Amino acid sequence: MNAPLIEARGLGKSYPKVHRNADRLRALGRLLLRGSDPDRVAVLRDVDLSVRRGESLGLIGANGAGKSTLLKLVTGVLTPTTGRVQVNGTIGALLELGAGFHPEYSGRDNVVMAAALHGLSGAELQARLPEIIAFADIGAYIDEPVKHYSSGMVVRLGFAVIAALKPDLLVTDEVLAVGDESFQKKCIRWMQDYLDGGGTLILVSHSMYHVQKLCRHALWLRDGAVAEYGDVFDVTQAYLAWHERKSAPAAEPAAARGEGEFGMLGLALNGEDGERGVVLEGGATLRVHARVRSRDGRVPSVVIGLVRADGTPVYGVGTDMDGCAPVRVAADEYACELQFDDLALLPGNYLVRAHPLDPEGLRLFDTLERGVAVRGASREFGLVRLAHRWNPLAEEAPTP
Amino acid sequence: MTVPAAALTLRFFQRDLRNRFAGSFSGGLWALLQPLIQLAVYAFVFVHIFKARVPGADAPGYIPFLVTALWPWTAFSEALLRSTTAIQDNAALIGKVALPREVLVLSSVCTSFAVHVTGFIAIVVILALTRNDVWLPGLAAALPLYVPLFALALGLALLFAAVQVFVRDLVQVLTQLLPLLMFGAPVFYDRASLSENLRPWFDLNPFTFYAESFRAVLLGHGTFDFGRLAVALLVAGAALLLGHWVFRRLDPHFEDFL
């Protein structure tokens, strides 16, 4: 099917600034007379989104970035302040624990109401009610008020309703983690069947592993705006790198730059100079070209290192270690070039750092760094791909 | 209204009804018992203590006179009071689940009318069986009168429920104002017993028409005026349109102010 399941254009949501009671009255007047109220705080701005059938979307972002608001706009719980969202299909939402369940009523009553809220007619409900109760598998508790349920039972009931409805689009976050082992297995099996059968998922998760496993596209929200949207691997890497940078200690100020005996003049990656980083495919070649100024004409040694965006060292090597030296290219200028063939870095964001050292390789003078992003779709763990192979083992015949 | 919305209204209506009688031993029977007890209280207070009488030679007894106007009023005023907070009371649902919000107001109005129209029928039948001043076939004309009354209540309920989200004092004000509207309509007394220059003012009260028309068709007290029926229909229609317009306009903003 070609029409997108969800199409959102310029989607935005803002909340009114209500500090005093008079603000409510003023807002009421403005809404009635003009249909709009300008005094608002935006929590979500300008989100464009298009999800096709079978192309699941992962929604990632820090707490408070607007993920839940976006989901509520998509499911129609909230009305967008700007833009519009169009959904061509049925939606099942498993968001907050027991949302829409009334604690005073029995599980059965709540299932009936939830089904009606999802647009199921009385006859359809009668046909599916046994199936829902069997899936939830909470025994005699089905006729107890929901307020006596454990959180696991609430999730079971909520999931059972959604499973019976088989919506075109399933919107969920990590509530499923509440169920016990056997129920989680049941959910995952159902989810797998659902996705194999052409179902579409919007998953909010802080687990990049799950997002990469279940979704093809990802959208990263930062402070209510789209930071990145596209292929799941690109977006999750960019997001993780952002987190790593955020938690990295602030780089020490290069106070010595240009002052000491040696200083960095330039650092070019694959022939590209300038502030911007380079983007590589996994296994590509990386050439690091460093230019160093030497004030008194002595030949410096140069250390070049690779660190992850949060500062975790990956690999570093110096000219003196390998017994080579920068060559003189101008009066006070020396240069060297380091090449990594078949770069083993796993997809992610990294920094190349270069430091000039005195000829003895003892004192470090300056730091210059450039970003390197390694693209690619890989679910391996860690920083680098180590050479490896899986050994074939002889299958042991089962003992009769 | 779409089929799922109608099904949803029915579910909320059922839940509302069950809520009212939940926990009471008499259960659904209470719906019939309550108006009878109320009737006994009124009979005792007005007839035996106040010695209230309707003036006029062939006037009906005071109890049928009161009951035929008071029960419709109870349905109307209770529907307004309960449904004004219908949106506010379901704030938990509105922030979490997508649903057509009118359904909450509609089902609430339906519940009040269902309970009190049932009581009304029961009482009229009992009065008709025990006295000769209530004309039972008049019920066939009286029940359709509830249709414009329901529309008027629903229109005002939509308006109030939407405004209540923004201005929480509305329901308190309404609690005070509704008795004023009741005493300003000929419910406990007859318009004919008031001074000549006061009488026309009562036509400004939308409930006056209903109070007098219910009496006209059930007790033969006063005359049923089709001109005033047309006005009442217009007023009910206008209230429905206004309420619906305001509700639609404020609906997208409910979640921001709840």
Tab-separated table of C-alpha atoms in Angstrom, chain A residues 43-262:
chain	number	residue	atom	x	y	z
A	43	VAL	CA	6.870	21.870	23.835
A	44	LEU	CA	7.024	20.505	20.310
A	45	ARG	CA	7.899	22.417	17.168
A	46	ASP	CA	7.670	21.717	13.487
A	47	VAL	CA	7.801	17.958	13.351
A	48	ASP	CA	7.494	16.371	9.917
A	49	LEU	CA	6.871	12.696	9.936
A	50	SER	CA	5.860	10.016	7.503
A	51	VAL	CA	5.443	6.389	8.410
A	52	ARG	CA	4.515	3.798	5.830
A	53	ARG	CA	2.943	0.458	6.528
A	54	GLY	CA	5.464	-2.056	7.775
A	55	GLU	CA	8.147	0.577	8.326
A	56	SER	CA	8.440	0.851	12.048
A	57	LEU	CA	9.709	4.001	13.661
A	58	GLY	CA	11.769	4.370	16.802
A	59	LEU	CA	11.354	7.542	18.791
A	60	ILE	CA	14.355	8.507	20.887
A	61	GLY	CA	15.372	11.500	22.920
A	62	ALA	CA	16.228	12.621	26.401
A	63	ASN	CA	13.566	12.912	29.087
A	64	GLY	CA	11.290	15.872	28.432
A	65	ALA	CA	12.216	16.143	24.766
A	66	GLY	CA	8.584	15.833	23.707
A	67	LYS	CA	8.368	12.142	22.818
A	68	SER	CA	5.163	11.485	24.721
A	69	THR	CA	3.603	14.672	23.408
A	70	LEU	CA	4.366	13.589	19.856
A	71	LEU	CA	2.847	10.170	20.494
A	72	LYS	CA	-0.265	11.728	21.978
A	73	LEU	CA	-0.619	13.956	18.932
A	74	VAL	CA	-0.287	10.961	16.638
A	75	THR	CA	-2.823	8.917	18.593
A	76	GLY	CA	-5.254	11.827	18.717
A	77	VAL	CA	-5.265	12.191	22.501
A	78	LEU	CA	-3.980	15.750	22.113
A	79	THR	CA	-4.908	18.243	19.443
A	80	PRO	CA	-1.987	19.870	17.637
A	81	THR	CA	-1.539	23.614	18.079
A	82	THR	CA	0.073	23.946	14.683
A	83	GLY	CA	0.294	21.696	11.676
A	84	ARG	CA	-1.704	18.563	11.163
A	85	VAL	CA	-1.420	14.838	11.402
A	86	GLN	CA	-3.268	12.372	9.277
A	87	VAL	CA	-3.634	8.731	10.178
A	88	ASN	CA	-4.971	6.264	7.640
A	89	GLY	CA	-5.721	3.310	9.830
A	90	THR	CA	-6.530	2.144	13.315
A	91	ILE	CA	-4.228	2.886	16.200
A	92	GLY	CA	-3.619	0.953	19.358
A	93	ALA	CA	-1.723	2.753	22.067
A	94	LEU	CA	0.016	1.167	25.020
A	95	LEU	CA	1.483	4.173	26.695
A	96	GLU	CA	1.102	4.776	30.350
A	97	LEU	CA	0.395	1.995	32.726
A	98	GLY	CA	-3.355	1.449	32.816
A	99	ALA	CA	-4.201	4.632	30.936
A	100	GLY	CA	-7.939	4.788	30.422
A	101	PHE	CA	-8.637	2.099	32.989
A	102	HIS	CA	-10.900	3.157	35.794
A	103	PRO	CA	-9.572	1.805	39.106
A	104	GLU	CA	-13.012	1.323	40.643
A	105	TYR	CA	-14.368	-0.967	37.931
A	106	SER	CA	-13.621	-4.602	37.317
A	107	GLY	CA	-11.167	-5.749	34.682
A	108	ARG	CA	-14.041	-7.020	32.574
A	109	ASP	CA	-15.840	-3.664	32.658
A	110	ASN	CA	-12.658	-1.872	31.759
A	111	VAL	CA	-12.030	-4.194	28.826
A	112	VAL	CA	-15.537	-3.473	27.561
A	113	MET	CA	-14.974	0.269	27.891
A	114	ALA	CA	-11.500	0.146	26.343
A	115	ALA	CA	-12.870	-1.789	23.389
A	116	ALA	CA	-15.643	0.782	22.942
A	117	LEU	CA	-13.046	3.561	23.117
A	118	HIS	CA	-11.179	1.835	20.310
A	119	GLY	CA	-14.344	1.804	18.239
A	120	LEU	CA	-15.308	-1.845	18.639
A	121	SER	CA	-19.049	-2.471	18.363
A	122	GLY	CA	-20.948	-4.520	20.903
A	123	ALA	CA	-21.177	-7.619	18.688
A	124	GLU	CA	-17.478	-7.581	17.825
A	125	LEU	CA	-16.649	-7.191	21.466
A	126	GLN	CA	-18.794	-10.155	22.469
A	127	ALA	CA	-16.927	-12.249	19.909
A	128	ARG	CA	-13.493	-11.226	21.154
A	129	LEU	CA	-14.030	-10.910	24.874
A	130	PRO	CA	-13.116	-14.547	25.666
A	131	GLU	CA	-9.967	-14.170	23.577
A	132	ILE	CA	-8.964	-11.022	25.467
A	133	ILE	CA	-9.559	-12.594	28.855
A	134	ALA	CA	-7.619	-15.693	27.842
A	135	PHE	CA	-4.678	-13.607	26.635
A	136	ALA	CA	-4.557	-11.515	29.790
A	137	ASP	CA	-4.609	-14.755	31.793
A	138	ILE	CA	-5.191	-13.171	35.174
A	139	GLY	CA	-7.720	-15.743	36.345
A	140	ALA	CA	-10.486	-14.715	38.722
A	141	TYR	CA	-9.010	-11.228	39.029
A	142	ILE	CA	-10.845	-10.285	35.844
A	143	ASP	CA	-13.937	-9.566	37.955
A	144	GLU	CA	-12.063	-7.694	40.684
A	145	PRO	CA	-11.695	-3.903	40.578
A	146	VAL	CA	-8.584	-2.798	38.742
A	147	LYS	CA	-7.378	-0.940	41.851
A	148	HIS	CA	-6.556	-4.329	43.398
A	149	TYR	CA	-4.361	-5.325	40.460
A	150	SER	CA	-0.605	-5.478	40.490
A	151	SER	CA	1.081	-3.320	37.867
A	152	GLY	CA	1.910	-6.467	35.925
A	153	MET	CA	-1.747	-7.439	35.757
A	154	VAL	CA	-2.722	-3.982	34.524
A	155	VAL	CA	-0.213	-4.291	31.700
A	156	ARG	CA	-1.463	-7.774	30.863
A	157	LEU	CA	-4.994	-6.497	30.555
A	158	GLY	CA	-3.977	-3.489	28.474
A	159	PHE	CA	-1.881	-5.582	26.157
A	160	ALA	CA	-4.617	-8.192	25.807
A	161	VAL	CA	-7.046	-5.540	24.537
A	162	ILE	CA	-4.547	-4.260	21.983
A	163	ALA	CA	-3.619	-7.779	20.899
A	164	ALA	CA	-7.280	-8.548	20.190
A	165	LEU	CA	-7.814	-5.301	18.280
A	166	LYS	CA	-4.850	-5.910	15.917
A	167	PRO	CA	-4.478	-2.217	15.053
A	168	ASP	CA	-2.725	-1.052	11.883
A	169	LEU	CA	-0.375	0.945	14.043
A	170	LEU	CA	0.830	0.066	17.497
A	171	VAL	CA	2.240	2.863	19.598
A	172	THR	CA	4.096	1.760	22.665
A	173	ASP	CA	6.857	2.570	25.074
A	174	GLU	CA	8.638	0.503	27.646
A	175	VAL	CA	5.579	-0.390	29.714
A	176	LEU	CA	5.882	-3.964	28.528
A	177	ALA	CA	8.965	-4.410	30.692
A	178	VAL	CA	6.649	-4.678	33.696
A	179	GLY	CA	5.217	-8.100	32.906
A	180	ASP	CA	6.784	-11.266	34.191
A	181	GLU	CA	9.032	-13.536	32.150
A	182	SER	CA	6.334	-15.720	30.640
A	183	PHE	CA	4.102	-12.788	29.760
A	184	GLN	CA	6.993	-10.890	28.201
A	185	LYS	CA	7.701	-13.906	26.024
A	186	LYS	CA	4.046	-13.978	25.021
A	187	CYS	CA	4.185	-10.246	24.161
A	188	ILE	CA	7.369	-10.586	22.155
A	189	ARG	CA	5.943	-13.534	20.253
A	190	TRP	CA	2.808	-11.542	19.525
A	191	MET	CA	4.838	-8.508	18.518
A	192	GLN	CA	6.941	-10.611	16.155
A	193	ASP	CA	3.819	-12.069	14.551
A	194	TYR	CA	2.332	-8.618	14.334
A	195	LEU	CA	5.387	-7.148	12.629
A	196	ASP	CA	5.769	-10.160	10.318
A	197	GLY	CA	2.117	-9.781	9.369
A	198	GLY	CA	2.740	-6.242	8.142
A	199	GLY	CA	1.984	-4.406	11.370
A	200	THR	CA	3.636	-1.095	12.039
A	201	LEU	CA	5.156	-0.002	15.286
A	202	ILE	CA	6.086	3.313	16.823
A	203	LEU	CA	8.373	2.488	19.698
A	204	VAL	CA	9.609	4.902	22.310
A	205	SER	CA	12.607	3.412	23.981
A	206	HIS	CA	15.804	4.286	25.708
A	207	SER	CA	17.238	0.980	24.620
A	208	MET	CA	19.013	1.566	21.311
A	209	TYR	CA	19.293	-2.193	21.001
A	210	HIS	CA	15.521	-2.594	20.885
A	211	VAL	CA	15.062	0.368	18.600
A	212	GLN	CA	17.628	-0.992	16.152
A	213	LYS	CA	16.159	-4.457	16.351
A	214	LEU	CA	12.525	-3.523	15.809
A	215	CYS	CA	12.571	-0.319	13.754
A	216	ARG	CA	13.768	0.693	10.360
A	217	HIS	CA	13.647	4.444	10.897
A	218	ALA	CA	14.281	6.556	13.921
A	219	LEU	CA	13.459	10.064	14.961
A	220	TRP	CA	15.507	11.863	17.563
A	221	LEU	CA	13.742	14.660	19.402
A	222	ARG	CA	15.787	17.255	21.211
A	223	ASP	CA	14.073	20.066	23.132
A	224	GLY	CA	10.866	19.633	21.202
A	225	ALA	CA	12.361	19.723	17.729
A	226	VAL	CA	13.588	17.047	15.373
A	227	ALA	CA	17.345	16.704	15.816
A	228	GLU	CA	17.680	13.906	13.319
A	229	TYR	CA	15.293	11.697	11.380
A	230	GLY	CA	16.163	8.884	9.037
A	231	ASP	CA	17.782	5.492	9.012
A	232	VAL	CA	17.695	3.911	12.439
A	233	PHE	CA	21.441	3.300	12.651
A	234	ASP	CA	22.463	6.821	11.663
A	235	VAL	CA	20.051	8.411	14.098
A	236	THR	CA	20.804	6.171	17.068
A	237	GLN	CA	24.525	6.706	16.599
A	238	ALA	CA	24.154	10.440	16.420
A	239	TYR	CA	22.015	10.307	19.547
A	240	LEU	CA	24.470	8.172	21.487
A	241	ALA	CA	27.356	10.406	20.394
A	242	TRP	CA	25.435	13.418	21.653
A	243	HIS	CA	25.024	11.715	25.015
A	244	GLU	CA	28.694	10.821	25.087
A	245	ARG	CA	29.701	14.387	24.328
A	246	LYS	CA	27.365	15.655	26.981
A	247	SER	CA	28.897	13.446	29.628
A	248	ALA	CA	32.485	14.038	28.451
A	249	PRO	CA	34.507	16.317	30.727
A	250	ALA	CA	34.906	19.769	29.232
A	251	ALA	CA	38.078	19.816	27.137
A	252	GLU	CA	40.926	21.551	28.930
A	253	PRO	CA	41.536	24.961	27.437
A	254	ALA	CA	44.416	24.929	24.999
A	255	ALA	CA	46.211	27.640	26.915
A	256	ALA	CA	49.526	26.641	25.486
A	257	ARG	CA	48.374	26.927	21.899
A	258	GLY	CA	50.820	29.010	19.931
A	259	GLU	CA	52.680	29.924	23.090
A	260	GLY	CA	54.951	26.956	23.613
A	261	GLU	CA	57.826	25.636	21.605
A	262	PHE	CA	55.541	23.501	19.466
